[in-house]
């Protein structure tokens, strides 16, 4: 690939809209361009990196016995109605009507389509197991598309679906995919961790996420310091505390004029946040629901969503809270509350706490759940912290940020039952197929790789994902010897199957060096003045900046060696 003839529109300035490194660098390096919110064009180098991920994914899926297919992106609403997800999926599902008034949607995931296929094609236990996958563009109308390829509305996913005769066989399929995923992310050259996860809108009983560890990750992981427990904090169970059995004191109304926020109320009343209980109001689908948690805790929205069995929960703003309860935020409390109330288990174990007084400028002291209010449910509803014990062994927990790049689910028979995807077992009896589903965010992996591997000068691609393996700088376009040598190396490297970007632009050396760093190509060869002076060219590693000088004839063999050493062939 010749730089002078390629569309690699690098930028000197950092685009203002980009908040995270991968987004910034993908734009600056000319890998992607935005068409509209959450929708991007992949330029030649961006696409080359994506193809690298796809190839690794494809090879490992095939190796694990999965078969590649390609399903449609447009899906009929009626199929989604059969599983109930047309209503349940929420606004991320883009719905539309075609010229014949047929309702359709753009596939955010393909459980319905694949199960429809298998219910038509599979008759007997002899036709199972099946594991089918595709690599395809998905559409999810994300509420906040952001961070470039990290959370797009349109993005590339690998999704696989397994169908088995029973739970034991389904567990084997799951395990096979789990192992394949470990190989995939290892081969990609990423630092990752599988964690226990919530099953979310896809449904199902059991799941793991594969997380790339990076500070900008949107997910928080809890990792035990002692046992092998690791989980998404959305899922991590908080142990129920022992109940406080101190005697209940009498309720006492306290005037707290203008004191609304936890620290302010605490200071005013001379109490600790641990003695106060916050009342937070969420919109659960359409219904307002109040949630009680201790003053220093956060509500874990996924736990709340699962408890209420709704598609979506969202915190209400001050006005909406007032409209729903008649009480200004900051003064809301459980005593006499008029909307549905759910309580974190920790609060249920507390005695004599402070809450809002359900009246402007008042709080109440010595509130006790047992005596003073009733709840719709008591459950584990708060976000785990690193001072909570490990849910599995009780040891100390550590927290890390992660980017979800893959997700494997045991689905069971939910979809096959709803869609009547049955097979005849060896006794001639109809049984629902037992399913699993397995996603990988192909385009997100490129972003995650950059989040994990970059410096102030640009991206630093791990060799297996690099769009090009070598960038070859010709620093003497007008010098015959230099240009001949660079051209010769370019041909020689390509003949060996090495991917080379030849920077043959009429630009200053400084510009070429800067762009080479920005693009993150793992190996750089410089042909310039040292050739004229000492007969050598320079090889430099983008990762650690080490350089070596050698004669042009030695370059190709050395580059091959360096590439082989840097590939994680698994
Ligand atoms: P998230 O929690 O990040 O929204 P999800 O749980 O909805 O993701 P899955 O349904 O498990 O995602 O999809 C499989 C994979 O697709 C994810 O592990 C992730 O890598 C990728 N993915 C999901 N949503 C997006 C998106 N909006 N943009 C890019 N990749 C995505
Ligand atoms: Mg997921």
Coordinates of C-alpha atoms and ligand atoms in Angstrom, one line a residue:
X1 CA 0.0 0.0 0.0
X2 CA 1.4 3.4 -1.0
X3 CA 0.6 6.2 1.3
X4 CA 0.6 8.7 -1.5
X5 CA -2.2 6.8 -3.3
X6 CA -4.3 5.8 -0.2
X7 CA -7.1 7.5 1.6
X8 CA -5.4 7.9 5.0
X9 CA -6.6 11.4 6.0
X10 CA -4.6 12.0 9.2
X11 CA -5.4 15.0 11.3
X12 CA -3.0 17.1 13.4
X13 CA -5.7 18.5 15.6
X14 CA -7.7 16.5 18.1
X15 CA -11.4 16.4 17.1
X16 CA -13.4 18.1 19.8
X17 CA -16.2 15.5 19.9
X18 CA -13.9 12.7 20.9
X19 CA -13.8 12.0 24.6
X20 CA -11.7 8.8 24.8
X21 CA -8.3 7.8 23.3
X22 CA -9.6 5.3 20.8
X23 CA -12.2 7.6 19.3
X24 CA -9.7 10.5 19.1
X25 CA -7.0 8.3 17.6
X26 CA -9.2 6.5 15.1
X27 CA -10.4 9.9 13.8
X28 CA -6.9 11.4 13.8
X29 CA -5.3 8.4 12.1
X30 CA -7.9 8.5 9.4
X31 CA -9.3 5.0 10.2
X32 CA -12.9 6.1 10.5
X33 CA -15.2 9.0 9.6
X34 CA -18.6 9.8 11.1
X35 CA -21.6 9.8 8.9
X36 CA -24.1 10.6 11.7
X37 CA -24.5 9.8 15.4
X38 CA -23.1 6.4 16.1
X39 CA -22.7 5.5 12.4
X40 CA -19.2 5.4 10.9
X41 CA -17.5 4.7 7.6
X42 CA -14.5 2.4 8.0
X43 CA -11.6 3.8 5.8
X44 CA -8.9 1.5 4.4
X45 CA -6.8 1.2 7.5
X46 CA -9.9 1.0 9.8
X47 CA -11.3 -1.8 7.7
X48 CA -8.0 -3.6 7.6
X49 CA -7.9 -3.7 11.4
X50 CA -11.5 -4.9 11.5
X51 CA -10.7 -7.7 8.9
X52 CA -7.8 -8.8 11.2
X53 CA -10.3 -9.3 14.1
X54 CA -12.8 -11.0 11.7
X55 CA -10.2 -13.5 10.5
X56 CA -9.1 -14.5 14.0
X57 CA -12.8 -14.9 15.0
X58 CA -13.6 -16.9 11.9
X59 CA -10.7 -19.2 12.3
X60 CA -11.4 -19.9 15.9
X61 CA -15.2 -20.4 15.4
X62 CA -14.5 -22.8 12.6
X63 CA -12.0 -24.6 14.7
X64 CA -14.6 -25.0 17.4
X65 CA -17.0 -26.6 14.9
X66 CA -19.3 -23.6 14.3
X67 CA -20.6 -23.0 10.7
X68 CA -20.7 -19.6 9.1
X69 CA -24.0 -18.3 7.7
X70 CA -25.3 -14.8 7.0
X71 CA -28.7 -13.8 8.2
X72 CA -30.8 -10.8 7.1
X73 CA -30.6 -7.5 8.8
X74 CA -34.3 -6.7 8.3
X75 CA -36.6 -8.8 10.4
X76 CA -40.4 -9.1 10.5
X77 CA -42.0 -7.8 13.6
X78 CA -44.3 -10.8 13.8
X79 CA -41.4 -13.1 14.5
X80 CA -40.4 -10.8 17.4
X81 CA -44.0 -10.8 18.6
X82 CA -43.8 -14.6 19.0
X83 CA -41.1 -14.3 21.6
X84 CA -42.7 -11.2 23.2
X85 CA -39.6 -9.1 22.4
X86 CA -41.2 -6.8 20.0
X87 CA -42.7 -5.0 23.0
X88 CA -40.1 -5.9 25.6
X89 CA -36.9 -4.9 23.8
X90 CA -37.3 -1.2 24.2
X91 CA -36.3 1.7 22.0
X92 CA -33.0 0.3 21.0
X93 CA -34.9 -1.9 18.5
X94 CA -35.4 0.3 15.5
X95 CA -38.9 -0.5 14.2
X96 CA -40.3 0.6 10.8
X97 CA -43.1 0.0 8.3
X98 CA -42.4 -0.9 4.7
X99 CA -44.5 0.1 1.6
X100 CA -46.9 -2.8 2.2
X101 CA -47.6 -1.6 5.8
X102 CA -45.6 -4.6 7.1
X103 CA -43.9 -3.9 10.4
X104 CA -40.3 -4.7 10.6
X105 CA -37.2 -4.1 12.6
X106 CA -33.4 -3.9 12.1
X107 CA -31.7 -6.8 13.8
X108 CA -29.9 -5.9 17.0
X109 CA -29.3 -9.6 17.6
X110 CA -30.6 -12.7 15.9
X111 CA -32.2 -15.2 18.3
X112 CA -35.6 -15.0 16.6
X113 CA -34.3 -15.4 13.1
X114 CA -31.9 -18.3 13.8
X115 CA -34.5 -20.1 15.9
X116 CA -37.1 -19.7 13.1
X117 CA -34.6 -21.3 10.7
X118 CA -33.8 -24.2 13.0
X119 CA -37.5 -24.9 13.8
X120 CA -38.0 -25.4 10.1
X121 CA -34.9 -27.4 9.3
X122 CA -34.3 -29.6 12.4
X123 CA -36.6 -32.7 12.8
X124 CA -34.8 -35.2 14.9
X125 CA -32.2 -35.5 17.6
X126 CA -29.9 -36.8 14.8
X127 CA -29.9 -33.3 13.3
X128 CA -28.4 -31.9 16.5
X129 CA -26.1 -30.4 17.8
X130 CA -25.9 -27.3 15.6
X131 CA -23.8 -24.2 16.1
X132 CA -24.2 -21.4 13.5
X133 CA -22.5 -18.0 13.4
X134 CA -22.3 -14.9 11.3
X135 CA -20.3 -11.8 11.2
X136 CA -22.6 -9.0 10.4
X137 CA -23.7 -5.4 10.8
X138 CA -26.0 -4.9 13.7
X139 CA -28.2 -1.9 14.5
X140 CA -29.1 -0.8 18.0
X141 CA -30.6 2.6 18.5
X142 CA -28.4 3.3 21.5
X143 CA -29.7 6.2 23.6
X144 CA -26.1 7.6 24.0
X145 CA -24.0 6.4 21.1
X146 CA -20.5 7.5 22.0
X147 CA -16.8 6.8 22.1
X148 CA -16.6 6.1 18.4
X149 CA -16.5 2.4 17.6
X150 CA -17.0 1.6 21.3
X151 CA -20.7 2.2 21.3
X152 CA -22.1 2.8 17.9
X153 CA -25.6 2.5 16.7
X154 CA -24.4 0.5 13.7
X155 CA -21.6 -1.9 14.5
X156 CA -20.1 -5.2 13.5
X157 CA -20.8 -8.3 15.6
X158 CA -20.1 -11.9 15.4
X159 CA -23.0 -13.8 16.8
X160 CA -23.2 -17.5 17.2
X161 CA -26.1 -19.7 18.3
X162 CA -25.9 -23.3 19.6
X163 CA -28.8 -25.9 19.6
X164 CA -28.6 -29.1 21.6
X165 CA -30.7 -32.0 22.7
X166 CA -30.4 -31.4 26.5
X167 CA -28.8 -29.3 29.2
X168 CA -25.7 -31.5 29.4
X169 CA -25.0 -31.2 25.7
X170 CA -25.8 -27.4 25.8
X171 CA -23.3 -27.0 28.7
X172 CA -20.6 -28.7 26.5
X173 CA -21.4 -26.3 23.6
X174 CA -21.1 -23.3 26.0
X175 CA -17.8 -24.6 27.3
X176 CA -16.5 -25.0 23.7
X177 CA -17.4 -21.4 22.9
X178 CA -15.9 -20.2 26.2
X179 CA -12.6 -21.8 25.3
X180 CA -12.8 -20.5 21.7
X181 CA -13.3 -17.0 23.1
X182 CA -10.3 -17.3 25.3
X183 CA -8.3 -18.3 22.3
X184 CA -9.7 -15.4 20.2
X185 CA -8.8 -12.7 22.7
X186 CA -5.4 -14.2 23.5
X187 CA -4.6 -14.3 19.8
X188 CA -5.8 -10.7 19.4
X189 CA -3.0 -9.8 21.9
X190 CA -5.4 -8.3 24.4
X191 CA -5.3 -8.3 28.2
X192 CA -8.7 -9.6 29.1
X193 CA -10.7 -11.4 31.8
X194 CA -13.9 -13.5 31.6
X195 CA -16.4 -12.5 34.3
X196 CA -19.8 -13.6 35.5
X197 CA -22.4 -11.4 34.0
X198 CA -26.0 -10.4 34.0
X199 CA -28.1 -11.9 31.2
X200 CA -29.9 -8.7 30.3
X201 CA -32.4 -8.3 27.5
X202 CA -31.2 -11.4 25.7
X203 CA -32.5 -13.5 28.6
X204 CA -31.3 -16.8 29.8
X205 CA -29.9 -18.3 32.9
X206 CA -26.2 -18.1 33.0
X207 CA -23.6 -15.9 31.2
X208 CA -20.0 -14.7 31.1
X209 CA -18.7 -11.5 29.6
X210 CA -15.2 -11.2 28.2
X211 CA -13.7 -7.9 29.4
X212 CA -10.7 -6.0 28.0
X213 CA -9.1 -4.3 31.0
X214 CA -8.8 -0.5 30.4
X215 CA -9.4 2.5 32.5
X216 CA -12.0 4.0 30.1
X217 CA -14.1 0.8 30.3
X218 CA -17.8 1.5 30.9
X219 CA -18.1 -1.6 33.0
X220 CA -16.9 -2.1 36.6
X221 CA -15.5 -5.5 37.4
X222 CA -15.0 -7.0 40.9
X223 CA -12.2 -9.4 41.1
X224 CA -11.4 -11.4 44.2
X225 CA -7.9 -11.2 45.6
X226 CA -8.1 -14.7 46.8
X227 CA -10.3 -17.1 44.9
X228 CA -11.0 -17.0 41.1
X229 CA -14.3 -15.1 41.5
X230 CA -14.7 -12.2 38.9
X231 CA -17.9 -10.6 38.0
X232 CA -19.5 -7.6 36.4
X233 CA -20.5 -5.4 39.3
X234 CA -24.0 -5.3 37.8
X235 CA -24.2 -8.9 38.7
X236 CA -22.0 -9.2 41.8
X237 CA -24.2 -10.1 44.8
X238 CA -23.8 -8.1 48.0
X239 CA -24.0 -10.2 51.1
X240 CA -27.0 -9.4 53.4
X241 CA -25.9 -7.7 56.6
X242 CA -26.9 -8.9 60.1
X243 CA -29.9 -7.1 61.4
X244 CA -29.4 -4.4 63.9
X245 CA -31.5 -5.3 66.9
X246 CA -31.2 -2.1 69.0
X247 CA -34.6 -0.8 70.4
X248 CA -36.7 1.3 68.1
X249 CA -36.9 4.9 69.1
X250 CA -39.8 7.3 68.6
X251 CA -40.2 9.0 65.2
X252 CA -39.1 12.6 65.3
X253 CA -39.7 15.3 62.7
X254 CA -36.8 17.6 62.2
X255 CA -36.9 20.9 60.3
X256 CA -34.1 20.9 57.7
X257 CA -34.6 24.1 55.7
X258 CA -33.0 24.0 52.3
X259 CA -31.0 20.9 53.2
X260 CA -31.4 18.4 50.4
X261 CA -28.2 16.6 49.6
X262 CA -26.8 13.8 51.7
X263 CA -23.6 15.5 52.9
X264 CA -25.5 18.7 53.7
X265 CA -28.3 17.0 55.6
X266 CA -25.7 14.9 57.5
X267 CA -23.6 17.9 58.5
X268 CA -26.7 19.8 59.6
X269 CA -28.1 16.9 61.7
X270 CA -24.7 15.8 62.9
X271 CA -25.0 12.3 61.5
X272 CA -23.0 10.0 59.2
X273 CA -24.2 9.1 55.7
X274 CA -24.4 5.5 57.1
X275 CA -27.3 6.6 59.4
X276 CA -29.3 8.2 56.6
X277 CA -31.4 6.5 53.9
X278 CA -31.8 8.0 50.5
X279 CA -35.0 7.7 48.5
X280 CA -34.3 7.6 44.8
X281 CA -37.0 7.6 42.2
X282 CA -36.8 5.8 38.9
X283 CA -39.0 5.3 35.9
X284 CA -39.4 1.6 35.5
X285 CA -40.8 1.3 32.0
X286 CA -43.7 3.8 32.6
X287 CA -44.2 3.5 36.4
X288 CA -42.4 5.6 39.0
X289 CA -40.7 3.5 41.6
X290 CA -38.9 4.7 44.8
X291 CA -35.8 2.8 45.9
X292 CA -34.3 3.1 49.4
X293 CA -30.5 2.7 49.8
X294 CA -28.2 3.8 52.6
X295 CA -26.9 7.4 52.3
X296 CA -23.4 6.3 51.1
X297 CA -24.6 3.7 48.6
X298 CA -25.5 3.7 44.9
X299 CA -28.5 1.9 43.4
X300 CA -27.4 -0.7 40.9
X301 CA -29.9 -0.2 38.0
X302 CA -29.5 -3.6 36.5
X303 CA -30.4 -5.3 39.8
X304 CA -33.4 -3.0 40.0
X305 CA -34.5 -3.8 36.5
X306 CA -34.2 -7.5 37.1
X307 CA -36.2 -7.2 40.3
X308 CA -39.0 -5.3 38.7
X309 CA -38.9 -7.4 35.5
X310 CA -38.9 -4.3 33.3
X311 CA -37.0 -3.5 30.0
X312 CA -35.6 -0.2 31.3
X313 CA -35.1 1.9 34.4
X314 CA -34.1 5.5 34.4
X315 CA -33.6 8.0 37.2
X316 CA -36.2 10.7 37.2
X317 CA -35.2 14.3 37.2
X318 CA -36.4 16.7 40.0
X319 CA -39.5 17.9 38.2
X320 CA -40.6 14.3 37.3
X321 CA -40.1 13.3 41.0
X322 CA -42.2 16.2 42.1
X323 CA -44.9 15.3 39.6
X324 CA -45.0 11.7 40.7
X325 CA -44.8 12.2 44.4
X326 CA -45.8 15.8 45.2
X327 CA -42.6 16.1 47.2
X328 CA -39.5 18.1 46.1
X329 CA -36.3 15.9 45.7
X330 CA -34.2 15.9 48.8
X331 CA -37.2 15.6 51.1
X332 CA -38.7 12.4 49.9
X333 CA -39.0 9.5 52.3
X334 CA -40.7 6.1 52.7
X335 CA -43.1 7.1 55.5
X336 CA -46.4 7.8 53.8
X337 CA -45.0 7.6 50.3
X338 CA -47.6 7.1 47.6
X339 CA -45.7 5.3 44.8
X340 CA -44.3 1.8 44.6
X341 CA -41.4 1.3 47.1
X342 CA -38.6 -1.2 47.0
X343 CA -35.9 -1.4 49.6
X344 CA -32.3 -2.5 49.6
X345 CA -31.7 -5.4 52.0
X346 CA -29.2 -3.3 53.9
X347 CA -31.8 -0.7 54.8
X348 CA -34.2 -3.4 56.0
X349 CA -31.5 -4.5 58.5
X350 CA -31.0 -0.9 59.8
X351 CA -32.5 0.7 62.9
X352 CA -33.5 4.3 63.7
X353 CA -32.3 5.9 60.5
X354 CA -33.0 9.3 59.0
X355 CA -35.1 9.8 55.8
X356 CA -36.8 12.6 54.0
X357 CA -40.0 13.8 55.7
X358 CA -42.2 13.7 52.6
X359 CA -42.6 17.4 53.1
X360 CA -40.6 20.3 51.9
X361 CA -37.8 21.3 54.5
X362 CA -38.4 18.3 56.8
X363 CA -36.6 15.1 57.6
X364 CA -37.6 12.3 60.0
X365 CA -35.4 10.6 62.6
X366 CA -35.7 7.1 64.0
X367 CA -37.4 5.5 61.0
X368 CA -37.7 1.7 61.1
X369 CA -39.0 -0.3 58.2
X370 CA -40.7 -2.9 60.4
X371 CA -42.8 -0.3 62.1
X372 CA -43.1 2.7 59.8
X373 CA -43.6 1.7 56.2
X374 CA -44.3 -1.2 53.9
X375 CA -42.4 -2.1 50.8
X376 CA -43.3 -3.9 47.5
X377 CA -40.0 -5.8 47.8
X378 CA -36.8 -6.0 49.8
X379 CA -33.7 -7.2 47.7
X380 CA -30.1 -6.7 47.0
X381 CA -30.3 -3.5 45.0
X382 CA -27.1 -1.7 45.6
X383 CA -23.8 -1.4 43.7
X384 CA -21.1 -3.6 45.3
X385 CA -17.9 -1.8 46.6
X386 CA -14.4 -2.9 47.3
X387 CA -15.1 -2.9 51.0
X388 CA -17.7 -5.7 50.5
X389 CA -16.5 -9.2 50.9
X390 CA -16.1 -11.6 47.9
X391 CA -19.6 -13.2 47.3
X392 CA -17.8 -16.5 46.8
X393 CA -15.2 -16.8 49.5
X394 CA -15.5 -13.7 51.7
X395 CA -11.9 -12.3 50.9
X396 CA -11.1 -8.8 49.8
X397 CA -12.3 -7.6 46.5
X398 CA -10.5 -5.4 43.9
X399 CA -12.3 -3.3 41.3
X400 CA -11.2 -2.7 37.7
X401 CA -12.7 -1.1 34.7
X402 CA -13.4 -3.2 31.6
X403 CA -14.7 -3.0 28.1
X404 CA -17.1 -5.8 27.2
X405 CA -15.9 -7.4 24.0
X406 CA -17.7 -10.7 24.2
X407 CA -20.6 -12.3 25.9
X408 CA -21.6 -16.0 26.1
X409 CA -25.1 -17.0 27.4
X410 CA -26.8 -20.2 28.3
X411 CA -30.2 -19.5 27.0
X412 CA -32.0 -22.8 27.9
X413 CA -35.3 -23.3 26.2
X414 CA -36.9 -19.9 26.4
X415 CA -36.7 -19.0 22.8
X416 CA -37.2 -22.5 21.5
X417 CA -40.4 -22.9 23.6
X418 CA -41.8 -19.6 22.5
X419 CA -41.1 -20.3 18.8
X420 CA -41.9 -24.0 19.1
X421 CA -38.5 -25.1 17.9
X422 CA -38.8 -28.7 18.7
X423 CA -37.1 -32.0 17.7
X424 CA -38.0 -35.6 18.1
X425 CA -35.9 -37.4 20.7
X426 CA -34.9 -41.0 20.4
X427 CA -38.3 -42.1 21.9
X428 CA -40.1 -40.1 19.2
X429 CA -41.1 -37.4 21.8
X430 CA -41.1 -33.7 20.8
X431 CA -38.7 -31.6 22.9
X432 CA -37.6 -28.0 22.7
X433 CA -34.0 -27.4 21.6
X434 CA -31.6 -26.2 24.3
X435 CA -29.9 -23.0 23.2
X436 CA -26.9 -20.9 23.8
X437 CA -25.8 -17.6 22.2
X438 CA -22.4 -16.0 21.9
X439 CA -21.6 -12.5 20.8
X440 CA -18.3 -10.7 20.0
X441 CA -18.1 -7.0 19.3
X442 CA -15.8 -7.1 16.3
X443 CA -15.6 -3.3 15.7
X444 CA -15.5 -2.6 19.4
X445 CA -12.5 -4.9 19.7
X446 CA -10.5 -2.5 17.5
X447 CA -11.5 0.4 19.9
X448 CA -10.7 -1.7 23.0
X449 CA -7.3 -2.7 21.6
X450 CA -6.5 1.0 21.2
X451 CA -7.7 1.9 24.6
X452 CA -5.4 -0.7 26.0
X453 CA -2.5 0.2 23.7
X454 CA -1.6 3.8 23.0
X455 CA 0.6 6.6 24.1
X456 CA 0.6 10.4 23.7
X457 CA 1.9 10.0 20.1
X458 CA -0.8 7.6 18.9
X459 CA -2.0 4.0 18.7
X460 CA 0.3 1.0 19.4
X461 CA -1.4 -2.0 17.7
X462 CA -0.7 -5.4 18.9
X463 CA 0.8 -7.2 15.8
X464 CA -2.2 -9.6 15.3
X465 CA -4.7 -6.6 14.9
X466 CA -2.4 -4.1 13.1
X467 CA -3.9 -3.0 9.8
X468 CA -0.4 -3.1 8.4
X469 CA 2.6 -4.9 9.9
X470 CA 5.3 -2.5 8.6
X471 CA 5.4 1.2 7.7
X472 CA 8.4 1.9 5.4
X473 CA 9.5 5.5 5.3
X474 CA 11.3 6.8 2.2
X475 CA 13.0 9.9 3.5
X476 CA 14.8 10.8 0.3
X477 CA 12.3 10.9 -2.6
X478 CA 14.8 12.8 -4.7
X479 CA 17.7 10.6 -3.8
X480 CA 18.0 7.8 -6.2
X481 CA 19.9 5.4 -3.9
X482 CA 17.4 5.9 -1.1
X483 CA 14.3 5.6 -3.3
X484 CA 15.6 2.5 -5.1
X485 CA 16.4 0.9 -1.8
X486 CA 13.0 1.7 -0.3
X487 CA 11.2 0.5 -3.4
X488 CA 13.3 -2.7 -3.4
X489 CA 12.5 -3.4 0.2
X490 CA 8.8 -2.7 -0.5
X491 CA 8.7 -5.3 -3.2
X492 CA 10.8 -7.8 -1.2
X493 CA 8.6 -7.5 1.9
X494 CA 5.4 -7.9 -0.1
X495 CA 6.7 -10.9 -1.8
X496 CA 7.1 -12.5 1.6
X497 CA 3.5 -11.8 2.4
X498 CA 4.2 -8.9 4.7
X499 CA 1.8 -6.1 4.8
X500 CA 3.7 -2.8 4.2
X501 CA 2.6 0.8 4.0
X502 CA 5.2 2.6 2.0
X503 CA 5.3 6.3 2.9
X504 CA 6.3 7.7 -0.4
X505 CA 4.6 11.1 0.1
X506 CA 6.4 14.3 -0.6
X507 CA 6.4 15.3 3.1
X508 CA 9.1 16.3 5.6
X509 CA 10.6 13.5 7.7
X510 CA 9.0 15.0 10.8
X511 CA 5.5 14.6 9.3
X512 CA 6.3 11.0 8.3
X513 CA 7.6 10.1 11.7
X514 CA 4.6 11.6 13.4
X515 CA 2.1 9.9 11.2
X516 CA 3.9 6.5 11.6
X517 CA 3.6 6.8 15.3
X518 CA 0.0 7.9 15.1
X519 CA -1.0 5.0 12.9
X520 CA 0.4 2.6 15.5
X521 CA 1.9 0.2 12.9
X522 CA 4.1 -2.1 15.0
X523 CA 7.3 -2.0 12.9
X524 CA 8.9 1.0 11.2
X525 CA 11.7 0.9 8.6
X526 CA 13.4 4.2 7.8
X527 CA 15.4 4.5 4.7
X528 CA 17.2 7.9 4.8
X529 CA 20.6 9.6 5.3
X530 CA 22.1 6.6 7.3
X531 CA 21.9 4.7 4.1
X532 CA 24.0 7.2 2.2
X533 CA 26.4 7.6 5.1
X534 CA 26.8 4.1 6.6
X535 CA 24.9 1.8 4.2
X536 CA 22.2 1.0 6.9
X537 CA 18.5 1.4 7.4
X538 CA 16.7 1.5 10.7
X539 CA 14.1 -0.8 12.2
X540 CA 12.1 0.6 15.1
X541 CA 9.5 -1.0 17.3
X542 CA 6.5 1.2 17.9
X543 CA 5.8 -0.6 21.2
X544 CA 9.0 0.3 23.1
X545 CA 10.9 2.5 20.7
X546 CA 13.9 0.2 20.4
X547 CA 15.8 0.6 17.2
X548 CA 18.4 -1.4 15.3
X549 CA 20.4 -0.6 12.2
X550 CA 21.1 -3.1 9.5
X551 CA 22.1 -3.5 5.9
X552 CA 19.1 -3.5 3.5
X553 CA 19.8 -7.1 2.5
X554 CA 19.2 -8.2 6.2
X555 CA 15.9 -6.3 6.6
X556 CA 13.4 -8.7 5.3
X557 CA 14.6 -11.7 7.3
X558 CA 14.7 -9.6 10.4
X559 CA 11.2 -8.3 9.9
X560 CA 9.9 -11.8 9.4
X561 CA 11.5 -12.8 12.7
X562 CA 10.0 -9.8 14.5
X563 CA 6.5 -10.5 13.1
X564 CA 6.6 -14.1 14.0
X565 CA 7.7 -13.3 17.5
X566 CA 4.8 -10.8 17.9
X567 CA 1.9 -13.0 16.7
X568 CA 0.0 -14.8 19.4
X569 CA -0.8 -17.9 17.3
X570 CA -2.5 -19.6 20.3
Ligands
LIG1 P1 -23.4 -3.4 26.3 O1 -23.7 -3.9 27.7 O2 -22.0 -2.8 26.1 O3 -24.5 -2.4 25.8 P2 -24.7 -5.7 25.4 O4 -24.6 -6.5 26.6 O5 -25.9 -5.0 25.0 O6 -23.5 -4.6 25.4 P3 -24.5 -8.0 23.7 O7 -25.9 -8.1 23.4 O8 -24.0 -9.0 24.7 O9 -24.1 -6.5 24.1 O10 -23.7 -8.0 22.3 C1 -22.5 -8.8 22.1 C2 -21.3 -7.9 21.9 O11 -21.5 -6.8 20.9 C3 -20.9 -7.1 23.1 O12 -20.2 -7.9 24.0 C4 -20.2 -5.9 22.6 O13 -18.8 -6.3 22.4 C5 -20.8 -5.7 21.3 N1 -21.7 -4.5 21.3 C6 -22.9 -4.4 21.9 N2 -23.4 -3.2 21.7 C7 -22.5 -2.5 21.0 C8 -22.5 -1.2 20.4 N3 -23.5 -0.3 20.6 N4 -21.4 -0.8 19.7 C9 -20.4 -1.6 19.5 N5 -20.3 -2.9 20.0 C10 -21.4 -3.3 20.7
LIG2 MG1 -23.8 -8.1 27.0

